[in-house]
């Protein structure tokens, strides 16, 4: 019998092309890593690998625009936690952090505390694999790995600032980049854009601190740069049509005005700008409406091209003891996190003067914040004292006749990081989430995949959005069509970043995901834990939705099916490539 001419045939699924066009039952033929046919009639499959998609959805591979895989990709390039949930393209180098120009020690100090990753393992990965000198060699080194998904990379402002000025001067509030140093940073950015980086990431949020012993608890270098330094780099981005990703300081209105003005396209090219984050914080319920309106207004009135990044699920976070970034928001929390030694930290937490300070910070109602600091809204999920599990710190305080803040500190002094608790910081109102999901002023992203290993697990945000959309349609209250939802997770993101990804038409690269809609059940809202041998066996928060994703293909190769990866994936062979913007 003659060979069909296809390498893979995906048979009989509901096919979505990633443009928002109507879906339809189709058969998809793959040849040479590309989609060769999309047919209403069955395709010949002699000699081809056949994937049965009857009753299932066939989508373009999802795009995750906000990850921090910069270190993990070096030691585990399959990036399996994303790929098993249908992600086939990731963007990293976000929040001013990259590993292109700075030393391994500087990068480890900048990444570890901000992204809640074990510093010694980040440092080890960089020292073993950081053999590049500049962006061309960096991208070549990435492409030389057995990559699982496709990668696109931003250059981090903190990276180049530390490389040019030294980490000490770059984080000294009295220091300013000289004319020569600013020219060197601009040259580095230009070299990176020439090499194929998608843009630059910066940060103004003051709550992100350095790890290590040299400059511990100083802010990230990008936050110390005056606006003129940022503007000089923005001008090059605008000239080249590249992307600015940034984290504003939301507590200062003038800072937001500057971002809006920089993105403006009045009498010039707009600066493509994406900011963190479109959220519905419990601490400020009115902010959600202002965020959505701001992007739509500046894009219309100022001809800007600005998008907020949005996490389309409740922002539930977990903490082991006090190890949670929201404690960086206030002075007593910063002081505790500054102390790395547990015995020394416990001595501080016992001190009555410190406790009075901590109580004031927790109970203060009118101060800039992301977290409500409501310890009645913080549930203990693990503790050596079994009677504490399932209760809030506030309830324990009531039972003991002490303030909630003291109950919190007492448990931490007694048990340290063995007290595990959770709270929802934002995105708790379904109606507001629905509104954001349909808002053209936001991009669906901000999973933070690869970071905050013990704090959050949002590797499957695409599946969680698809579940909400499907449930709403079934309930008769749709806020997006399935086609629109798929477009928001695939083609829209790829097109905005200028990447060859996110579509599933004839001629497109065959990055595909087969989803069983019956698998979009309550399991997608849960999390699991798995050991991460690459980082010393740390128990990492993950998702497990193997009933939902029945197959993932990258570059026309089946890499994941029925809960298992193909042997050798991400170790002996790779399927992804480094993507450069069109």
Coordinates of C-alpha atoms in Angstrom, one line a residue:
X1 CA 0.0 0.0 0.0
X2 CA 1.4 3.5 -0.9
X3 CA 2.6 5.8 1.8
X4 CA 0.2 8.7 2.5
X5 CA 2.9 11.3 2.3
X6 CA 2.0 12.6 5.8
X7 CA 4.2 12.2 8.9
X8 CA 1.3 12.7 11.2
X9 CA -2.5 12.8 10.7
X10 CA -4.7 14.3 13.4
X11 CA -8.1 12.8 12.7
X12 CA -11.6 14.2 13.1
X13 CA -11.2 16.9 15.8
X14 CA -12.8 20.3 16.2
X15 CA -10.1 22.5 14.6
X16 CA -9.3 26.0 15.7
X17 CA -6.9 28.0 13.5
X18 CA -5.9 30.6 16.1
X19 CA -7.3 33.6 14.3
X20 CA -10.8 33.7 15.9
X21 CA -12.4 32.3 12.8
X22 CA -15.2 29.7 13.2
X23 CA -14.0 26.3 14.3
X24 CA -15.0 23.2 12.3
X25 CA -14.5 19.4 12.2
X26 CA -11.4 18.8 10.2
X27 CA -8.6 16.3 9.6
X28 CA -5.1 17.8 9.8
X29 CA -2.1 16.4 7.9
X30 CA 1.5 17.2 8.9
X31 CA 4.6 16.9 6.8
X32 CA 8.1 18.1 7.5
X33 CA 7.1 19.8 10.7
X34 CA 4.4 21.9 9.0
X35 CA 0.7 21.6 8.6
X36 CA 0.4 20.4 5.0
X37 CA -3.4 19.9 4.8
X38 CA -6.6 20.9 6.7
X39 CA -9.4 18.8 5.1
X40 CA -13.1 18.2 5.5
X41 CA -12.6 14.7 4.1
X42 CA -10.5 12.0 5.9
X43 CA -6.9 12.1 4.9
X44 CA -4.9 9.0 3.8
X45 CA -2.8 7.9 6.8
X46 CA -0.8 4.9 5.6
X47 CA 2.6 5.1 7.1
X48 CA 1.7 8.1 9.2
X49 CA 1.4 8.4 13.0
X50 CA -2.3 8.8 13.6
X51 CA -3.8 10.8 16.5
X52 CA -7.5 10.3 17.1
X53 CA -9.1 13.6 17.9
X54 CA -12.7 12.7 17.5
X55 CA -14.8 14.5 20.2
X56 CA -11.8 16.7 21.0
X57 CA -10.4 20.1 20.2
X58 CA -7.4 20.7 18.0
X59 CA -5.8 24.0 18.9
X60 CA -2.6 25.8 18.0
X61 CA 0.0 25.4 20.7
X62 CA -0.6 28.1 23.4
X63 CA 1.8 31.0 23.9
X64 CA 3.0 32.0 27.4
X65 CA 4.3 35.5 27.3
X66 CA 5.4 35.9 30.9
X67 CA 7.8 33.2 32.3
X68 CA 11.0 33.2 34.2
X69 CA 12.6 30.0 32.7
X70 CA 15.9 31.8 32.2
X71 CA 17.8 29.4 34.6
X72 CA 15.6 26.3 34.3
X73 CA 15.9 26.1 30.5
X74 CA 19.7 25.5 30.9
X75 CA 19.3 22.3 33.0
X76 CA 15.9 21.1 32.0
X77 CA 15.2 22.4 28.4
X78 CA 12.1 20.3 27.9
X79 CA 10.2 22.8 30.2
X80 CA 7.7 19.9 30.8
X81 CA 5.5 21.7 33.3
X82 CA 4.4 24.1 30.6
X83 CA 4.3 21.7 27.6
X84 CA 2.1 19.1 29.3
X85 CA -0.5 21.9 29.6
X86 CA -0.5 22.8 25.9
X87 CA 2.1 25.6 25.9
X88 CA 4.4 25.3 22.9
X89 CA 6.0 28.8 22.9
X90 CA 7.3 30.7 26.0
X91 CA 8.8 34.2 26.4
X92 CA 11.3 34.8 29.1
X93 CA 13.7 37.7 30.1
X94 CA 10.8 39.5 31.9
X95 CA 10.7 42.0 34.7
X96 CA 14.1 43.4 33.9
X97 CA 15.8 40.0 34.5
X98 CA 17.9 38.1 32.0
X99 CA 21.2 36.3 32.0
X100 CA 22.8 37.6 28.9
X101 CA 25.5 40.1 30.0
X102 CA 25.9 39.9 33.8
X103 CA 28.0 37.5 35.8
X104 CA 26.5 34.3 37.2
X105 CA 26.7 35.7 40.8
X106 CA 25.0 38.9 39.8
X107 CA 22.2 37.1 38.0
X108 CA 21.7 34.7 40.9
X109 CA 21.4 37.6 43.3
X110 CA 18.9 39.4 41.1
X111 CA 16.7 36.3 40.3
X112 CA 16.6 34.3 43.5
X113 CA 14.7 36.4 46.0
X114 CA 12.5 38.2 43.5
X115 CA 11.4 35.0 41.8
X116 CA 11.6 32.8 45.0
X117 CA 14.1 30.3 43.6
X118 CA 16.9 28.6 45.5
X119 CA 19.9 30.8 45.0
X120 CA 22.5 28.1 45.2
X121 CA 20.9 26.1 42.4
X122 CA 20.3 29.1 40.1
X123 CA 24.0 30.0 40.6
X124 CA 25.1 26.5 39.9
X125 CA 23.1 26.3 36.7
X126 CA 24.5 29.6 35.5
X127 CA 28.1 28.8 36.4
X128 CA 27.9 25.5 34.6
X129 CA 26.2 26.7 31.4
X130 CA 26.9 30.5 31.1
X131 CA 29.6 30.2 28.4
X132 CA 28.3 32.9 26.1
X133 CA 29.6 36.4 25.5
X134 CA 26.7 38.6 24.3
X135 CA 23.3 38.0 22.7
X136 CA 24.3 36.2 19.5
X137 CA 26.2 33.5 21.5
X138 CA 23.4 33.4 24.1
X139 CA 20.7 32.6 21.5
X140 CA 23.0 30.1 19.8
X141 CA 23.5 28.4 23.2
X142 CA 19.8 28.2 23.7
X143 CA 19.3 26.7 20.2
X144 CA 22.0 24.2 21.0
X145 CA 20.0 22.7 23.8
X146 CA 17.4 19.9 23.3
X147 CA 14.7 22.5 23.5
X148 CA 11.1 21.3 24.1
X149 CA 9.0 24.4 23.4
X150 CA 9.9 27.4 21.2
X151 CA 11.5 30.3 23.0
X152 CA 11.5 34.0 22.5
X153 CA 13.6 36.3 24.7
X154 CA 13.6 39.8 26.1
X155 CA 16.7 41.6 27.4
X156 CA 16.5 42.6 31.0
X157 CA 17.4 46.2 32.0
X158 CA 18.7 45.1 35.4
X159 CA 21.0 42.6 33.6
X160 CA 22.6 45.3 31.4
X161 CA 22.7 48.0 34.1
X162 CA 24.6 45.6 36.5
X163 CA 26.9 44.5 33.7
X164 CA 27.8 48.1 32.8
X165 CA 27.9 49.8 36.2
X166 CA 28.6 46.8 38.5
X167 CA 25.9 45.5 40.8
X168 CA 27.0 47.8 43.6
X169 CA 26.8 51.1 41.7
X170 CA 23.7 49.9 39.8
X171 CA 21.9 49.6 43.1
X172 CA 23.3 52.7 44.8
X173 CA 20.6 55.4 44.9
X174 CA 23.3 58.1 44.8
X175 CA 24.9 56.7 41.5
X176 CA 23.9 57.7 38.0
X177 CA 25.0 56.1 34.8
X178 CA 27.5 58.2 33.0
X179 CA 27.1 59.2 29.4
X180 CA 29.5 56.5 28.4
X181 CA 27.7 53.9 30.5
X182 CA 24.3 54.8 29.1
X183 CA 25.7 54.5 25.6
X184 CA 27.0 51.1 26.5
X185 CA 23.6 50.0 27.7
X186 CA 22.0 51.3 24.5
X187 CA 24.6 49.4 22.5
X188 CA 23.9 46.2 24.3
X189 CA 20.2 46.6 23.6
X190 CA 20.9 47.3 19.9
X191 CA 23.0 44.2 19.7
X192 CA 20.3 42.1 21.3
X193 CA 17.6 43.4 19.0
X194 CA 19.9 42.7 16.0
X195 CA 20.4 39.1 17.3
X196 CA 16.6 38.5 17.5
X197 CA 15.4 39.5 21.0
X198 CA 11.8 40.7 21.1
X199 CA 12.5 43.7 23.2
X200 CA 13.5 45.0 26.7
X201 CA 12.0 44.4 30.1
X202 CA 12.3 47.0 32.9
X203 CA 10.8 47.4 36.4
X204 CA 9.9 50.3 38.7
X205 CA 8.1 48.4 41.4
X206 CA 10.2 48.9 44.6
X207 CA 9.3 45.7 46.3
X208 CA 11.7 43.4 44.4
X209 CA 14.9 42.9 46.3
X210 CA 18.4 41.3 45.8
X211 CA 19.4 38.0 47.4
X212 CA 23.0 37.0 48.4
X213 CA 25.4 38.6 50.9
X214 CA 26.9 41.5 49.0
X215 CA 24.0 43.8 48.4
X216 CA 21.2 41.9 50.1
X217 CA 17.8 43.7 50.2
X218 CA 18.7 46.4 47.8
X219 CA 16.2 46.8 45.0
X220 CA 16.7 45.5 41.5
X221 CA 19.0 47.8 39.4
X222 CA 16.3 48.9 37.0
X223 CA 14.3 50.5 39.8
X224 CA 17.2 52.9 40.5
X225 CA 17.4 54.2 37.0
X226 CA 16.0 57.7 36.5
X227 CA 13.3 58.1 33.9
X228 CA 15.7 59.7 31.4
X229 CA 17.7 56.4 31.3
X230 CA 14.5 54.5 30.6
X231 CA 13.5 56.9 28.0
X232 CA 16.8 56.6 26.1
X233 CA 16.3 52.9 25.9
X234 CA 12.6 53.3 25.0
X235 CA 13.6 55.5 22.0
X236 CA 15.6 52.6 20.5
X237 CA 12.8 50.2 21.1
X238 CA 10.4 52.6 19.3
X239 CA 12.8 53.0 16.4
X240 CA 13.1 49.3 16.0
X241 CA 9.4 48.4 16.6
X242 CA 10.4 46.2 19.6
X243 CA 8.4 45.5 22.8
X244 CA 8.8 47.1 26.2
X245 CA 7.6 44.9 29.1
X246 CA 7.6 46.6 32.4
X247 CA 6.3 46.6 36.0
X248 CA 5.2 50.0 37.1
X249 CA 5.2 51.4 40.6
X250 CA 1.4 51.5 40.9
X251 CA 1.6 53.7 44.0
X252 CA 2.7 56.8 42.0
X253 CA 0.3 58.3 39.5
X254 CA 3.1 60.2 37.7
X255 CA 4.8 56.9 36.9
X256 CA 1.8 55.6 35.1
X257 CA 1.4 58.9 33.1
X258 CA 5.0 58.5 32.0
X259 CA 4.3 55.0 30.6
X260 CA 1.2 56.2 28.8
X261 CA 3.1 59.1 27.3
X262 CA 6.0 56.9 26.2
X263 CA 3.6 54.5 24.5
X264 CA 1.9 57.3 22.6
X265 CA 1.9 57.3 18.8
X266 CA 1.0 61.0 18.3
X267 CA 3.4 62.3 15.6
X268 CA 5.6 59.2 16.0
X269 CA 5.6 55.5 16.0
X270 CA 3.9 54.0 19.1
X271 CA 6.0 52.1 21.6
X272 CA 4.6 48.6 21.9
X273 CA 4.2 48.4 25.7
X274 CA 2.9 45.6 28.0
X275 CA 2.6 46.2 31.7
X276 CA 2.0 44.2 34.9
X277 CA -0.8 43.8 35.7
X278 CA -4.5 43.9 34.9
X279 CA -5.8 42.5 38.2
X280 CA -8.7 42.8 40.5
X281 CA -6.9 43.2 43.9
X282 CA -8.9 42.5 47.0
X283 CA -7.1 45.5 48.6
X284 CA -8.4 48.0 46.0
X285 CA -11.6 46.8 44.3
X286 CA -12.0 50.0 42.2
X287 CA -8.6 49.5 40.6
X288 CA -9.9 46.8 38.2
X289 CA -12.2 49.2 36.3
X290 CA -9.5 51.9 36.1
X291 CA -6.9 49.5 34.7
X292 CA -9.1 48.3 31.8
X293 CA -10.3 51.8 31.0
X294 CA -6.7 53.3 31.0
X295 CA -5.4 51.1 28.2
X296 CA -8.4 51.5 26.0
X297 CA -8.3 55.3 26.5
X298 CA -4.6 55.8 25.9
X299 CA -4.7 53.5 22.8
X300 CA -7.6 55.5 21.3
X301 CA -6.8 59.0 22.3
X302 CA -3.0 58.9 22.2
X303 CA -2.7 56.3 19.4
X304 CA -0.7 54.1 21.7
X305 CA -0.1 50.4 21.6
X306 CA -0.3 49.5 25.3
X307 CA -1.6 46.2 26.8
X308 CA -1.8 45.1 30.4
X309 CA -0.9 41.5 31.1
X310 CA -3.6 39.6 32.8
X311 CA -3.7 36.3 34.8
X312 CA -7.1 34.9 34.0
X313 CA -7.6 33.0 37.2
X314 CA -7.8 33.8 41.0
X315 CA -4.4 34.9 42.2
X316 CA -4.1 32.3 45.0
X317 CA -0.7 32.1 46.6
X318 CA 0.9 29.8 49.2
X319 CA 3.7 30.6 51.7
X320 CA 6.0 28.6 53.9
X321 CA 6.3 30.8 56.9
X322 CA 7.1 34.4 55.9
X323 CA 8.6 33.5 52.5
X324 CA 6.1 35.5 50.4
X325 CA 6.9 38.5 48.2
X326 CA 3.9 40.5 49.5
X327 CA 5.9 40.9 52.8
X328 CA 8.3 43.1 50.8
X329 CA 5.5 45.8 50.8
X330 CA 6.0 47.0 54.3
X331 CA 9.0 47.7 56.5
X332 CA 8.7 45.0 59.2
X333 CA 8.2 42.4 56.5
X334 CA 11.3 43.6 54.6
X335 CA 13.3 43.5 57.8
X336 CA 12.4 39.9 58.5
X337 CA 13.0 38.8 54.9
X338 CA 16.4 40.5 55.0
X339 CA 17.6 38.0 57.6
X340 CA 18.5 34.7 55.9
X341 CA 19.4 32.7 59.0
X342 CA 16.4 31.1 60.6
X343 CA 17.6 31.3 64.2
X344 CA 18.4 35.0 63.8
X345 CA 15.1 35.7 62.2
X346 CA 13.2 33.9 65.0
X347 CA 15.0 36.0 67.6
X348 CA 13.7 39.1 65.7
X349 CA 10.1 37.7 65.6
X350 CA 10.2 37.1 69.4
X351 CA 11.2 40.7 70.1
X352 CA 8.3 42.7 71.5
X353 CA 9.5 45.9 69.8
X354 CA 9.5 44.2 66.5
X355 CA 6.0 42.7 67.2
X356 CA 4.6 46.1 67.9
X357 CA 6.0 47.3 64.5
X358 CA 4.6 44.2 62.7
X359 CA 1.2 44.7 64.3
X360 CA 1.1 48.3 63.1
X361 CA 2.1 47.4 59.6
X362 CA -0.5 44.6 59.4
X363 CA -3.3 46.7 60.9
X364 CA -2.6 49.9 59.0
X365 CA -5.5 50.4 56.7
X366 CA -4.4 53.3 54.5
X367 CA -1.1 52.5 52.8
X368 CA -0.2 51.3 49.3
X369 CA -0.6 47.5 49.1
X370 CA -1.3 44.5 46.9
X371 CA -2.1 42.2 49.8
X372 CA -5.0 43.1 52.1
X373 CA -2.9 42.0 55.1
X374 CA -6.1 40.4 56.5
X375 CA -4.9 37.5 58.5
X376 CA -8.5 36.2 58.8
X377 CA -8.2 35.6 55.1
X378 CA -5.1 33.5 55.4
X379 CA -5.8 29.8 55.8
X380 CA -3.2 27.4 57.3
X381 CA -2.9 24.2 55.2
X382 CA 0.0 22.5 56.9
X383 CA 1.4 22.8 60.4
X384 CA 3.0 20.6 63.1
X385 CA 0.0 21.6 65.3
X386 CA -2.9 19.6 63.7
X387 CA -5.5 21.8 65.4
X388 CA -4.3 24.8 63.5
X389 CA -4.8 23.2 60.0
X390 CA -7.9 24.6 58.2
X391 CA -8.0 27.7 60.4
X392 CA -7.0 31.3 59.7
X393 CA -4.4 33.1 61.8
X394 CA -7.2 35.4 62.8
X395 CA -9.3 32.6 64.2
X396 CA -6.3 31.2 66.1
X397 CA -5.7 34.6 67.6
X398 CA -9.3 34.8 68.7
X399 CA -9.1 31.3 70.3
X400 CA -5.9 32.3 72.1
X401 CA -7.1 35.8 73.0
X402 CA -4.3 37.6 71.1
X403 CA -4.1 39.8 68.0
X404 CA -4.0 37.9 64.7
X405 CA -0.5 39.2 64.0
X406 CA 0.8 37.7 67.2
X407 CA -0.8 34.4 66.4
X408 CA 1.0 34.5 63.1
X409 CA 4.4 35.3 64.7
X410 CA 3.9 32.7 67.5
X411 CA 3.4 29.9 64.9
X412 CA 6.4 31.1 62.8
X413 CA 8.7 31.2 65.9
X414 CA 7.5 27.7 66.9
X415 CA 7.6 26.0 63.5
X416 CA 9.2 28.3 60.9
X417 CA 8.7 27.3 57.3
X418 CA 6.7 24.2 58.3
X419 CA 3.7 26.5 58.7
X420 CA 2.2 26.5 55.2
X421 CA -0.7 28.8 54.4
X422 CA -2.6 30.3 51.5
X423 CA -4.5 33.4 50.6
X424 CA -6.1 34.9 47.5
X425 CA -4.5 38.3 46.7
X426 CA -6.6 39.2 43.6
X427 CA -8.9 38.1 40.8
X428 CA -11.5 36.7 43.3
X429 CA -14.6 38.1 41.5
X430 CA -15.7 35.9 38.5
X431 CA -17.6 38.8 36.8
X432 CA -14.4 41.0 36.8
X433 CA -12.3 38.1 35.4
X434 CA -14.8 37.6 32.6
X435 CA -14.6 41.3 31.8
X436 CA -10.8 41.3 31.7
X437 CA -10.8 38.1 29.5
X438 CA -12.8 40.0 26.8
X439 CA -10.9 43.3 27.1
X440 CA -8.8 44.2 24.1
X441 CA -6.6 46.4 26.4
X442 CA -5.1 43.3 28.0
X443 CA -3.1 40.3 26.9
X444 CA -3.7 36.9 28.5
X445 CA -0.4 36.1 30.3
X446 CA 1.5 36.5 33.5
X447 CA 1.8 32.9 34.5
X448 CA 5.2 33.4 36.1
X449 CA 6.0 29.9 35.0
X450 CA 9.4 28.7 36.3
X451 CA 9.4 31.0 39.3
X452 CA 7.9 31.1 42.8
X453 CA 8.3 27.3 42.9
X454 CA 6.6 27.0 46.4
X455 CA 4.2 29.9 46.0
X456 CA 2.0 29.4 43.0
X457 CA 1.2 27.1 40.1
X458 CA -0.3 28.8 37.0
X459 CA 1.2 26.6 34.3
X460 CA -2.3 25.7 33.1
X461 CA -3.9 29.2 32.8
X462 CA -4.9 28.5 29.2
X463 CA -6.8 25.4 30.2
X464 CA -8.4 27.2 33.1
X465 CA -9.6 30.0 30.8
X466 CA -11.0 27.4 28.3
X467 CA -12.9 25.7 31.2
X468 CA -14.5 29.0 32.3
X469 CA -15.4 29.9 28.8
X470 CA -17.0 26.5 28.1
X471 CA -18.8 26.5 31.4
X472 CA -20.2 29.9 30.8
X473 CA -21.5 28.9 27.3
X474 CA -23.1 25.8 28.7
X475 CA -24.8 27.9 31.5
X476 CA -26.1 30.3 28.8
X477 CA -24.0 33.4 29.9
X478 CA -21.1 33.5 27.4
X479 CA -18.5 36.2 27.8
X480 CA -16.3 34.9 25.0
X481 CA -16.8 32.3 22.2
X482 CA -14.5 29.3 22.2
X483 CA -12.8 30.7 19.1
X484 CA -12.2 34.0 20.7
X485 CA -10.7 32.3 23.8
X486 CA -8.4 30.2 21.7
X487 CA -7.3 33.3 19.7
X488 CA -6.5 35.2 23.0
X489 CA -4.3 32.3 24.1
X490 CA -2.5 31.7 20.8
X491 CA -2.7 33.9 17.7
X492 CA -3.3 37.2 19.4
X493 CA -0.2 36.9 21.6
X494 CA 2.1 35.6 18.8
X495 CA 0.9 38.4 16.4
X496 CA 1.4 41.1 19.0
X497 CA 5.0 39.9 19.8
X498 CA 5.6 39.3 16.0
X499 CA 6.3 35.6 16.5
X500 CA 5.9 32.7 14.0
X501 CA 3.6 30.8 16.4
X502 CA 0.0 30.6 17.6
X503 CA -1.7 29.5 14.4
X504 CA -2.8 26.2 12.9
X505 CA -3.5 26.9 9.2
X506 CA -2.1 25.1 6.2
X507 CA 1.6 26.2 5.9
X508 CA 2.0 27.0 9.6
X509 CA 4.5 25.2 11.8
X510 CA 2.8 22.2 13.3
X511 CA 2.7 23.2 17.0
X512 CA -0.6 21.7 18.1
X513 CA -2.5 20.7 21.2
X514 CA -5.4 18.2 21.4
X515 CA -7.8 19.0 24.3
X516 CA -10.5 16.7 25.6
X517 CA -13.2 19.1 26.7
X518 CA -14.5 16.5 29.2
X519 CA -11.2 16.8 30.9
X520 CA -11.8 20.5 31.7
X521 CA -13.2 19.6 35.1
X522 CA -12.5 20.7 38.7
X523 CA -9.0 19.2 38.5
X524 CA -7.8 22.2 36.5
X525 CA -8.3 24.5 39.5
X526 CA -6.2 22.2 41.8
X527 CA -2.5 22.0 42.3
X528 CA -0.1 19.2 43.0
X529 CA 3.5 19.0 44.1
X530 CA 6.5 17.3 42.4
X531 CA 10.1 17.1 43.4
X532 CA 12.4 19.1 41.2
X533 CA 15.8 17.3 41.1
X534 CA 17.3 20.1 39.0
X535 CA 17.0 22.4 41.9
X536 CA 18.1 20.1 44.7
X537 CA 14.8 18.2 45.1
X538 CA 12.7 21.2 46.1
X539 CA 9.0 20.3 46.2
X540 CA 7.5 22.4 43.5
X541 CA 3.9 23.5 43.0
X542 CA 2.6 22.2 39.7
X543 CA -0.7 21.4 37.9
X544 CA -1.8 18.0 36.6
X545 CA -4.5 18.0 34.0
X546 CA -3.6 15.0 31.9
X547 CA -7.2 14.2 31.1
X548 CA -7.5 17.6 29.5
X549 CA -4.4 17.6 27.2
X550 CA -4.3 14.3 25.4
X551 CA -1.5 15.2 23.0
X552 CA 1.0 18.0 22.4
X553 CA 2.9 18.3 19.1
X554 CA 5.9 20.7 18.6
X555 CA 7.4 21.1 15.2
X556 CA 5.2 18.3 13.9
X557 CA 6.5 15.8 16.5
X558 CA 4.3 14.2 19.1
X559 CA 6.1 14.9 22.5
X560 CA 3.3 14.3 25.1
X561 CA 0.4 12.0 25.0
X562 CA -1.9 10.4 27.6
X563 CA 0.0 11.8 30.6
X564 CA 3.5 10.7 29.3
X565 CA 6.3 12.4 27.5
X566 CA 8.0 10.6 24.6
X567 CA 11.3 8.9 25.7
X568 CA 14.2 11.2 25.2
X569 CA 12.2 14.4 24.9
X570 CA 14.1 17.4 26.2
X571 CA 17.2 15.3 26.9
X572 CA 18.2 13.4 23.8
X573 CA 16.3 15.4 21.2
X574 CA 14.6 18.8 21.0
X575 CA 11.6 20.0 19.0
X576 CA 11.6 23.7 19.8
X577 CA 13.5 26.6 18.2
X578 CA 14.5 30.1 19.2
X579 CA 11.9 32.5 17.6
X580 CA 13.0 35.9 16.4
X581 CA 10.4 38.6 15.7
X582 CA 9.2 39.1 12.2

